[in-house]
Structure formats: structure tokens, C-alpha cells
Short mmCIF file of C-alpha atoms in Angstrom, two decimals:
data_model
loop_
_atom_site.label_atom_id
_atom_site.label_comp_id
_atom_site.label_asym_id
_atom_site.label_seq_id
_atom_site.Cartn_x
_atom_site.Cartn_y
_atom_site.Cartn_z
CA MET A 1 -0.34 0.04 0.26
CA VAL A 2 1.22 3.33 -0.42
CA MET A 3 0.80 5.94 1.96
CA GLU A 4 -0.11 9.62 1.25
CA VAL A 5 2.42 11.71 3.35
CA ASN A 6 1.60 15.32 4.46
CA GLN A 7 3.11 18.31 6.39
CA GLY A 8 1.00 17.19 9.00
CA ASN A 9 3.25 13.33 9.23
CA PHE A 10 6.43 13.91 6.88
CA ASN A 11 9.06 14.47 9.73
CA GLU A 12 7.06 11.32 11.74
CA VAL A 13 6.92 9.01 8.91
CA ILE A 14 10.47 9.81 7.08
CA LYS A 15 11.88 8.29 10.99
CA ASP A 16 10.27 5.34 10.43
CA THR A 17 13.06 1.64 11.06
CA VAL A 18 12.53 0.63 7.19
CA PRO A 19 13.63 3.23 4.69
CA VAL A 20 10.91 5.26 2.97
CA LEU A 21 10.57 6.22 -0.18
CA VAL A 22 8.51 9.38 -1.00
CA ASP A 23 7.37 10.25 -4.19
CA PHE A 24 6.56 13.91 -5.15
CA TRP A 25 3.31 13.90 -7.20
CA ALA A 26 1.04 16.28 -8.49
CA PRO A 27 -2.47 15.59 -10.21
CA TRP A 28 -1.42 17.83 -13.22
CA CYS A 29 1.74 15.86 -14.04
CA GLY A 30 1.78 13.27 -16.77
CA PRO A 31 4.56 11.50 -15.42
CA CYS A 32 3.45 11.23 -12.19
CA LYS A 33 0.15 9.42 -13.67
CA MET A 34 2.48 6.76 -15.51
CA LEU A 35 5.01 6.35 -12.09
CA GLY A 36 2.44 6.10 -9.42
CA PRO A 37 0.91 2.87 -10.78
CA VAL A 38 4.87 1.77 -10.86
CA LEU A 39 5.74 2.21 -7.21
CA GLU A 40 1.96 0.67 -6.51
CA GLU A 41 3.79 -2.69 -7.40
CA VAL A 42 7.30 -1.59 -6.22
CA ALA A 43 5.60 -1.11 -2.72
CA VAL A 44 3.88 -4.41 -2.77
CA GLU A 45 7.26 -6.23 -3.61
CA LEU A 46 9.53 -4.52 -1.15
CA GLU A 47 6.70 -5.21 1.52
CA GLY A 48 7.91 -5.00 4.83
CA LYS A 49 11.46 -3.78 3.54
CA MET A 50 10.61 -0.56 2.92
CA LYS A 51 7.63 2.12 3.30
CA VAL A 52 6.88 3.74 -0.13
CA THR A 53 4.26 6.44 0.47
CA LYS A 54 3.54 9.92 -1.48
CA LEU A 55 3.36 13.37 -1.26
CA ASN A 56 1.23 16.21 -3.06
CA VAL A 57 3.19 18.93 -4.52
CA ASP A 58 0.59 21.63 -4.90
CA GLU A 59 -0.75 20.59 -0.94
CA ASN A 60 3.02 20.12 0.60
CA GLN A 61 4.82 23.49 -0.92
CA GLU A 62 7.08 23.82 1.99
CA ILE A 63 8.24 20.42 1.86
CA SER A 64 8.68 20.78 -1.90
CA MET A 65 10.75 23.40 -1.14
CA GLU A 66 12.59 22.63 1.84
CA TYR A 67 13.86 19.46 -0.34
CA GLY A 68 14.55 21.59 -3.61
CA VAL A 69 12.36 19.35 -5.68
CA SER A 70 11.81 20.90 -9.29
CA SER A 71 10.69 18.57 -11.41
CA ILE A 72 7.63 16.02 -10.60
CA PRO A 73 8.04 13.14 -10.11
CA THR A 74 10.74 13.00 -7.65
CA VAL A 75 11.20 10.21 -5.80
CA LEU A 76 13.12 10.52 -2.20
CA VAL A 77 14.45 8.05 0.11
CA PHE A 78 14.92 8.78 3.54
CA LYS A 79 16.30 6.18 6.47
CA GLU A 80 15.91 7.13 9.71
CA GLY A 81 15.17 10.31 8.82
CA ALA A 82 17.50 11.46 6.71
CA LEU A 83 17.72 11.98 3.35
CA VAL A 84 20.06 8.99 1.03
CA ASP A 85 18.85 9.04 -2.32
CA ARG A 86 16.76 11.37 -4.80
CA PHE A 87 15.79 10.44 -8.79
CA VAL A 88 13.95 12.40 -10.87
CA GLY A 89 11.32 11.47 -13.52
CA PHE A 90 9.66 7.73 -14.56
CA MET A 91 11.84 4.75 -14.30
CA PRO A 92 10.68 1.28 -14.98
CA LYS A 93 9.44 -1.13 -11.94
CA ALA A 94 12.85 -3.09 -12.25
CA ALA A 95 15.32 -0.20 -12.37
CA ILE A 96 13.16 1.34 -9.31
CA ILE A 97 14.08 -1.68 -7.72
CA GLN A 98 17.44 -1.95 -8.75
CA LYS A 99 18.13 1.41 -7.39
CA LEU A 100 16.37 0.77 -3.95
CA GLU A 101 17.88 -2.47 -3.02
CA LYS A 102 21.49 -0.79 -2.03
CA HIS A 103 19.32 0.62 0.78
CA ILE A 104 17.48 -2.39 2.36
CA MET B 1 -8.48 2.65 -22.12
CA SER B 2 -7.14 2.89 -25.02
CA GLU B 3 -6.83 -0.24 -27.47
CA ARG B 4 -3.75 -1.91 -27.24
CA TYR B 5 -1.73 -2.59 -30.28
CA ASP B 6 0.83 -5.44 -30.72
CA ILE B 7 3.75 -3.76 -31.44
CA ALA B 8 4.53 0.48 -31.73
CA ILE B 9 6.93 1.37 -34.21
CA VAL B 10 8.44 5.13 -33.42
CA GLY B 11 10.24 6.06 -36.82
CA SER B 12 9.48 5.77 -40.51
CA GLY B 13 12.76 5.16 -41.81
CA PRO B 14 14.38 2.73 -43.43
CA ALA B 15 14.48 0.60 -40.22
CA GLY B 16 10.78 1.45 -38.93
CA ILE B 17 9.29 0.93 -42.18
CA THR B 18 11.11 -2.58 -42.69
CA ALA B 19 10.24 -3.76 -39.02
CA ALA B 20 6.59 -2.55 -40.01
CA ILE B 21 6.01 -4.44 -42.90
CA ASN B 22 7.66 -7.46 -41.51
CA ALA B 23 5.10 -7.51 -38.27
CA LYS B 24 2.35 -6.76 -40.81
CA ILE B 25 3.15 -9.77 -42.27
CA ARG B 26 3.12 -11.67 -39.02
CA ASN B 27 -0.13 -10.09 -38.89
CA LYS B 28 0.41 -8.25 -35.87
CA LYS B 29 -1.22 -5.30 -34.92
CA ILE B 30 0.83 -2.25 -35.26
CA ILE B 31 0.97 1.17 -35.25
CA LEU B 32 3.69 3.09 -37.34
CA PHE B 33 4.93 6.64 -35.91
CA GLY B 34 6.21 8.76 -38.47
CA TYR B 35 6.59 11.36 -41.49
CA GLU B 36 4.81 11.89 -44.19
CA ASN B 37 8.30 12.03 -46.44
CA LEU B 38 9.25 9.22 -44.00
CA SER B 39 12.47 10.64 -43.79
CA ASN B 40 14.12 13.99 -43.82
CA LYS B 41 17.75 12.15 -44.60
CA LEU B 42 16.23 9.36 -47.30
CA TYR B 43 14.17 12.20 -48.76
CA LEU B 44 17.25 14.48 -49.58
CA ALA B 45 20.11 12.12 -50.35
CA PRO B 46 20.94 12.61 -53.86
CA ARG B 47 22.13 9.93 -54.98
CA ILE B 48 22.39 6.42 -53.52
CA ASP B 49 24.78 3.65 -54.88
CA ASN B 50 25.24 1.44 -51.88
CA TYR B 51 21.40 0.31 -52.18
CA VAL B 52 21.68 -3.37 -53.46
CA GLY B 53 19.41 -3.72 -56.68
CA PHE B 54 19.19 0.47 -57.53
CA HIS B 55 22.27 1.69 -58.49
CA GLY B 56 22.58 5.53 -58.36
CA ILE B 57 18.61 6.05 -57.64
CA ARG B 58 18.05 9.61 -55.84
CA GLY B 59 16.26 9.09 -52.27
CA LYS B 60 13.40 11.06 -53.26
CA GLU B 61 12.50 8.21 -55.66
CA LEU B 62 13.53 5.36 -53.03
CA ALA B 63 11.30 7.07 -50.51
CA GLU B 64 8.87 6.85 -53.52
CA LYS B 65 8.99 3.16 -53.39
CA PHE B 66 9.00 2.79 -49.78
CA LYS B 67 6.15 5.02 -49.85
CA ALA B 68 4.23 2.30 -52.72
CA HIS B 69 5.12 -0.77 -50.54
CA LEU B 70 3.71 0.38 -47.40
CA ASP B 71 0.26 1.48 -49.44
CA GLU B 72 0.29 -1.94 -51.37
CA MET B 73 0.27 -3.70 -47.77
CA ASP B 74 -2.34 -0.98 -46.08
CA ILE B 75 0.52 0.33 -43.74
CA GLU B 76 -0.48 3.44 -42.33
CA ILE B 77 1.87 6.40 -40.92
CA THR B 78 0.10 8.21 -37.80
CA TYR B 79 1.91 11.23 -38.29
CA GLU B 80 2.47 12.27 -34.51
CA ARG B 81 5.54 12.27 -32.31
CA PRO B 82 5.63 10.73 -29.23
CA ASP B 83 6.85 13.30 -26.43
CA ASN B 84 7.41 9.74 -23.94
CA ILE B 85 7.24 6.46 -23.43
CA TYR B 86 6.97 4.48 -20.65
CA ALA B 87 7.62 0.97 -19.88
CA MET B 88 4.58 -0.13 -17.57
CA GLY B 89 6.00 -3.49 -16.69
CA ASP B 90 3.56 -5.81 -19.36
CA TYR B 91 2.79 -3.06 -21.97
CA TYR B 92 4.15 0.41 -23.22
CA ALA B 93 2.37 3.58 -22.75
CA ILE B 94 3.45 6.34 -25.32
CA MET B 95 2.09 9.87 -24.76
CA ILE B 96 1.70 12.31 -27.25
CA ASN B 97 0.22 15.81 -26.30
CA GLY B 98 -1.78 14.02 -23.54
CA LYS B 99 -3.30 11.40 -25.51
CA LEU B 100 -2.02 7.86 -24.71
CA TYR B 101 -1.81 5.13 -26.92
CA GLU B 102 -0.61 1.57 -25.35
CA ALA B 103 1.39 -1.17 -27.05
CA THR B 104 2.70 -4.48 -25.74
CA ALA B 105 6.18 -4.62 -27.30
CA LEU B 106 7.90 -1.33 -28.58
CA ILE B 107 10.78 -1.18 -32.04
CA LEU B 108 12.43 2.49 -31.72
CA ALA B 109 13.55 3.64 -34.64
CA THR B 110 14.31 7.20 -34.15
CA GLY B 111 17.28 7.47 -36.29
CA ILE B 112 20.07 10.05 -34.73
CA GLN B 113 20.30 12.62 -32.68
CA PHE B 114 21.95 15.86 -33.90
CA GLY B 115 23.44 18.43 -31.68
CA LYS B 116 25.12 17.84 -28.28
CA PRO B 117 23.43 18.53 -24.08
CA PHE B 118 24.68 21.86 -22.87
CA ARG B 119 27.57 22.10 -20.20
CA GLY B 120 25.75 21.25 -16.95
CA GLU B 121 22.63 20.17 -18.34
CA ALA B 122 23.07 16.51 -17.51
CA GLU B 123 24.31 17.43 -14.06
CA PHE B 124 21.29 19.69 -13.00
CA LEU B 125 18.43 17.81 -14.80
CA GLY B 126 15.22 17.62 -11.71
CA ARG B 127 17.30 20.39 -10.05
CA GLY B 128 16.30 23.40 -11.76
CA VAL B 129 16.75 21.46 -15.61
CA GLY B 130 13.62 20.03 -17.16
CA TYR B 131 12.18 19.43 -20.57
CA CYS B 132 8.47 19.90 -20.57
CA ALA B 133 7.59 23.24 -18.99
CA THR B 134 4.07 22.55 -18.82
CA CYS B 135 4.60 19.76 -16.57
CA ASP B 136 6.99 21.77 -14.31
CA ALA B 137 5.76 25.54 -14.23
CA PRO B 138 3.23 25.34 -11.47
CA LEU B 139 6.95 24.29 -9.36
CA TYR B 140 8.58 28.04 -10.73
CA LYS B 141 5.24 30.04 -9.23
CA GLY B 142 6.77 33.25 -8.48
CA LYS B 143 10.10 32.38 -9.79
CA THR B 144 12.23 33.25 -12.50
CA VAL B 145 12.42 30.81 -15.95
CA THR B 146 14.44 30.68 -18.95
CA ILE B 147 13.10 28.87 -21.97
CA ILE B 148 15.75 27.88 -24.50
CA GLY B 149 13.67 27.01 -27.28
CA TYR B 150 13.97 24.79 -30.18
CA ASN B 151 10.79 24.64 -32.21
CA LYS B 152 6.88 26.13 -32.42
CA GLU B 153 5.70 24.34 -29.39
CA SER B 154 8.27 26.26 -27.00
CA ILE B 155 6.25 29.19 -28.09
CA GLU B 156 3.17 28.02 -26.53
CA GLU B 157 5.09 26.49 -23.03
CA ALA B 158 6.85 29.98 -22.67
CA ASN B 159 3.61 31.95 -22.95
CA TYR B 160 1.88 29.25 -20.51
CA VAL B 161 5.05 29.36 -17.90
CA SER B 162 4.54 33.54 -18.15
CA GLU B 163 1.15 33.19 -16.93
CA LEU B 164 2.63 31.47 -13.59
CA ALA B 165 6.43 32.65 -12.97
CA GLU B 166 7.31 35.88 -12.41
CA LYS B 167 10.06 36.51 -15.03
CA VAL B 168 10.46 34.34 -18.47
CA TYR B 169 13.25 34.52 -20.71
CA PHE B 170 13.40 32.70 -24.17
CA VAL B 171 16.07 32.20 -25.79
CA PRO B 172 15.55 31.45 -29.55
CA MET B 173 17.16 28.29 -31.46
CA MET B 174 15.15 28.34 -34.55
CA LYS B 175 15.04 30.94 -37.39
CA GLU B 176 10.84 30.99 -37.89
CA GLU B 177 8.70 33.91 -36.99
CA TYR B 178 7.18 33.87 -33.16
CA SER B 179 4.63 35.66 -31.19
CA LEU B 180 5.33 35.59 -27.58
CA ASN B 181 3.48 37.39 -24.57
CA HIS B 182 4.75 40.81 -23.77
CA ASN B 183 5.97 39.67 -20.39
CA ILE B 184 8.42 37.29 -22.11
CA GLU B 185 11.83 39.27 -22.82
CA VAL B 186 13.81 37.29 -25.65
CA ILE B 187 17.07 36.74 -25.47
CA GLN B 188 19.30 36.64 -28.71
CA ASP B 189 22.46 35.32 -27.48
CA LYS B 190 23.77 31.24 -27.69
CA PRO B 191 23.80 29.18 -24.68
CA VAL B 192 26.52 27.93 -23.51
CA GLU B 193 26.74 26.37 -19.82
CA ILE B 194 24.10 25.93 -17.27
CA VAL B 195 26.04 26.95 -13.98
CA GLY B 196 24.45 26.22 -10.19
CA SER B 197 25.72 24.73 -6.85
CA THR B 198 22.74 22.40 -5.35
CA LYS B 199 20.73 23.42 -7.97
CA VAL B 200 20.56 25.52 -11.06
CA GLU B 201 21.46 29.09 -10.53
CA LYS B 202 22.00 30.66 -14.15
CA LEU B 203 22.81 30.27 -17.74
CA VAL B 204 26.13 31.21 -19.65
CA LEU B 205 25.53 32.47 -23.10
CA LYS B 206 27.95 34.01 -25.07
CA ASN B 207 27.58 37.03 -24.31
CA SER B 208 25.72 37.01 -21.41
CA GLU B 209 24.34 35.55 -18.24
CA ILE B 210 21.03 35.30 -16.86
CA GLN B 211 20.05 34.26 -13.56
CA SER B 212 17.27 31.61 -13.29
CA ASP B 213 15.64 29.17 -10.92
CA GLY B 214 14.44 27.29 -13.50
CA ILE B 215 15.86 26.36 -17.38
CA PHE B 216 13.78 24.28 -19.31
CA ILE B 217 15.03 23.21 -22.92
CA LEU B 218 12.35 22.50 -25.36
CA ARG B 219 14.11 20.57 -28.40
CA ASP B 220 12.87 18.81 -31.31
CA SER B 221 13.77 15.67 -31.03
CA VAL B 222 15.00 14.06 -27.63
CA PRO B 223 17.66 11.66 -26.36
CA PRO B 224 16.55 8.35 -26.44
CA ASP B 225 16.55 7.70 -22.75
CA GLN B 226 14.83 10.69 -22.27
CA LEU B 227 11.92 9.68 -24.55
CA VAL B 228 11.79 6.11 -23.01
CA PRO B 229 12.96 6.28 -19.60
CA GLY B 230 15.05 4.05 -17.88
CA LEU B 231 16.46 2.95 -21.69
CA LEU B 232 20.33 2.33 -21.40
CA VAL B 233 22.20 3.97 -23.57
CA GLU B 234 26.14 3.98 -23.83
CA ASP B 235 27.66 6.75 -26.58
CA ALA B 236 24.55 8.46 -27.50
CA HIS B 237 23.86 5.35 -28.62
CA ILE B 238 20.60 2.68 -28.12
CA LYS B 239 22.68 -0.22 -26.42
CA VAL B 240 21.34 -3.45 -28.23
CA ASN B 241 22.52 -7.26 -28.72
CA ARG B 242 22.04 -9.50 -31.98
CA ASP B 243 18.28 -10.06 -31.13
CA MET B 244 17.99 -6.01 -31.62
CA GLU B 245 17.23 -6.40 -27.80
CA THR B 246 17.48 -3.05 -25.25
CA ASN B 247 18.17 -3.70 -21.09
CA LEU B 248 13.78 -3.09 -21.34
CA GLU B 249 12.01 -6.34 -22.10
CA GLY B 250 10.10 -6.17 -24.78
CA CYS B 251 12.03 -3.21 -26.21
CA TYR B 252 14.03 -3.69 -29.59
CA ALA B 253 15.50 -0.99 -31.60
CA ALA B 254 16.92 -0.75 -35.10
CA GLY B 255 18.80 1.94 -37.51
CA ASP B 256 21.15 4.31 -36.87
CA VAL B 257 19.88 4.99 -32.78
CA THR B 258 21.61 1.89 -32.27
CA GLY B 259 25.34 2.77 -34.23
CA LYS B 260 27.27 3.00 -36.84
CA PRO B 261 27.55 2.63 -39.65
CA TYR B 262 24.71 4.77 -40.72
CA GLN B 263 23.21 3.15 -44.07
CA TYR B 264 19.86 2.36 -45.57
CA LEU B 265 21.08 -1.63 -45.72
CA LYS B 266 22.39 -1.71 -42.01
CA ALA B 267 18.92 -0.11 -40.48
CA MET B 268 16.45 -2.32 -42.59
CA GLY B 269 18.13 -5.73 -41.86
CA GLU B 270 18.17 -4.31 -37.97
CA GLY B 271 14.41 -3.40 -38.75
CA GLN B 272 13.76 -6.86 -39.62
CA VAL B 273 15.15 -8.62 -36.76
CA ALA B 274 13.91 -6.52 -34.37
CA ALA B 275 10.29 -6.82 -35.64
CA LEU B 276 10.40 -10.77 -36.00
CA ASN B 277 12.10 -10.57 -32.51
CA ALA B 278 8.80 -8.38 -30.89
CA VAL B 279 6.69 -11.15 -32.97
CA ALA B 280 8.72 -13.79 -30.92
CA TYR B 281 8.18 -12.11 -27.85
CA LEU B 282 4.66 -11.86 -27.93
CA GLU B 283 3.98 -15.23 -28.94
CA ARG B 284 6.68 -16.24 -25.85
CA ARG B 285 3.78 -13.71 -23.73
CA LYS B 286 1.05 -15.38 -25.05
CA LEU B 287 2.16 -19.10 -23.71
CA ASN B 288 3.11 -17.48 -20.50
CA SER B 289 -0.59 -16.03 -19.70
CA ASP B 290 -2.64 -18.84 -21.50
CA GLY B 291 -1.04 -20.82 -18.63
CA VAL B 292 1.41 -23.07 -20.72
CA SER B 293 4.21 -23.64 -19.34
CA ASN B 294 7.53 -22.60 -21.56
CA PRO B 295 10.48 -24.00 -19.97
CA THR B 296 12.94 -22.55 -23.54
CA GLU B 297 11.62 -19.19 -22.33
CA GLY B 298 14.49 -16.25 -20.88
CA LYS B 299 17.84 -16.92 -21.55
#
């Protein structure tokens, strides 16, 4: 399951004991729409090993600013609250999993 | 949901049309994206001496023969240029101006791209550099944006961005006439480098500099790994094996886009190999989905 995060719970969620992926997206973004279902599959595949979340940049501009998100989709990976990786733009599932494996 | 094609072929040069013809012979449902004259490079070739069987033929004549062949086989060309193609897992999603096509297999025959990226372009991609202004414009509300425009569409994008951004600069890279919103500042200069620290700070041009939070580069053709995110490219060419397979399952490439030599017959041979292997891929998948075990699958 892909969990929605926002300004209210973001800082809490990224401190999780398992690594946390945050998908920065917006409803008007075409590539975000394509990445969404791919990340749903990633979430299933990595269940228990990584938490997959998404954040709407329109509704949470402060967080987007804080992390310098200037293109979407942008995916950030956190480990116990610390930013450990980021990638920008659509990626196929196999490539995403490969990128994430080193954080698991 | 749009109907799903068996094979989408991107490019109507010698590689693309040969792929289309062979896939059609195998009775696959295909869509071929391309141009009316098939390929500018072919159409403009003054004389061709190494196309076996047609010594001394003009490119235009050969293109007409190719067109007649396509007509004979009822193969239509869709005159559209895919903006992005996404590997969704069991299919490819082909986006064109917000329209969506779906295909199980994909053959890329887009030819070779001329023009190098600017210094700093790759480095700041996603950190201020982008290729789709309309996609990311809302992130630049109240900020300064520079657009390097190579085509008509870039004018429309610049006008759209100017409604959101505080300040828009436009660097025209084309010769045609254009009309921009009055609040866009046109800079007639040649971009050289994109500079910044953690994100984009300015565009350096030959004779000037522009302070900018974001830079959009809107070219006519995008590099193959921008067109298909996740595609493996080496030395500006798509990496393929002898079966014309790319690193993405179900995605094949043929013609100049896979590397030198840039020749018609090489392109056509590759287009044929790509099509036949795409057909084999479709059959393997069909067997699997029918629940029939197929121990020969994979390599």
C-alpha cells in the first residue's frame, strides 16, 4: 500500500525504522500518473522492507521547497529521517528496485 | 483505456518501415509513428549507390518506392511524434500531447539525434533543468524561468509558463517567426553552460548571463533515454544485442539509433530482426498468459 504523507505527518513518517520512499507528485503531472501504478507494484514487492509513500506537491509546498524538488515526479529515499537518495522522472519498475536495493 | 497494439514502431525511416512490413506480414496489430516523407535524410539524399539493386537511385525516388510498398500492404503512418514512452511492465504507454497509446512491444527506429547537450545540462536535470515546461511550470510560481526553444511548441510553452512564473526569458534557437506574450524577455544569444551549486542558478550564454531558478530546454527530438526513461544508452546510441533487444523487456531498437554505420541496408536489416524478435516476444508472452509452461523462455 502506498501511504499519503503531508506536512502534518511527514517528519514523523520518514523516521520509520525501515527506509521510506516518498514520491513527490501532482495531479496535473503526466509522468507522475504513469509512475504511480509502478510504485504501487514496488510497494507490494518490497513489503516489509521499505515503506512507499506519496506527497502531493501542490498541497505541501513547504516540504517540496525544503528538499529542492523542482521537477516531478521526484522520488526521495529516507533512512531514519536522513535523505539518502533521490531520483527524478519516470523509471521502470526493475530500475527502481535496483536503485532501492542498496538501501534495504 | 485505449486499444492496445501488439507493436508500436517509432520512426518511419528505412528501419521503422522494414520493421512495420515484417510485423504486418506476421499479422500483428501495429502502429507506425512517422513523417509524410518517411525520413528527411532519405528524401534529401541526392544519389544512392550502395542500395543493392538500385544503383544510382535518388533518395526521393527510393522514398516513393517505400511509400508504394507501405500502401500496397495497407500500412498507415500515424503522423505524430511521441513525447514520452513509459515501460509500465506488461505494456508500453506512449504519450503524445496528453493522448495515450498502448502497445505490448516497442521498436525504436528514431534515427540519430544531432546536437549535443549543454554543459551542466545532465548535472542539473531535475534540479532546475527540465524538458517539459508545462509539466513543471507550477513549481516555478513567482520564480524566474528561462526557456531555450527549438520549435513552435516551445513558444506555446513559454507563453503558458509566463502566466505562472514571475519572470520568463526566452532564448530562440530557431529562425521562424514567433509571437510571445509581452512579459517574456527575448534573449538573442547562444547558450553555453548551465551553472549552479545544489540547483540551477544561471544560464551562461556567449555574450551574457541570465540568473534563473529554472531552465527548460525544448528540443525537437529528445535523446532516446529521455524519450523512454530507463532505456540504456551508450555513447549516444541505444544499446542492443544481436536480437536488437534493449535492456527493457519487449523494447527493441533498429537503425542509426543503435550505432554506426549509418546506412540504409544496415537499418533495414536491423528493422527486420527487431520485428521478428518482437513477434517472438509476443508469442512467448501469449504462451505464458495461457498458463502453458514454457521452459525455453528466457536466456
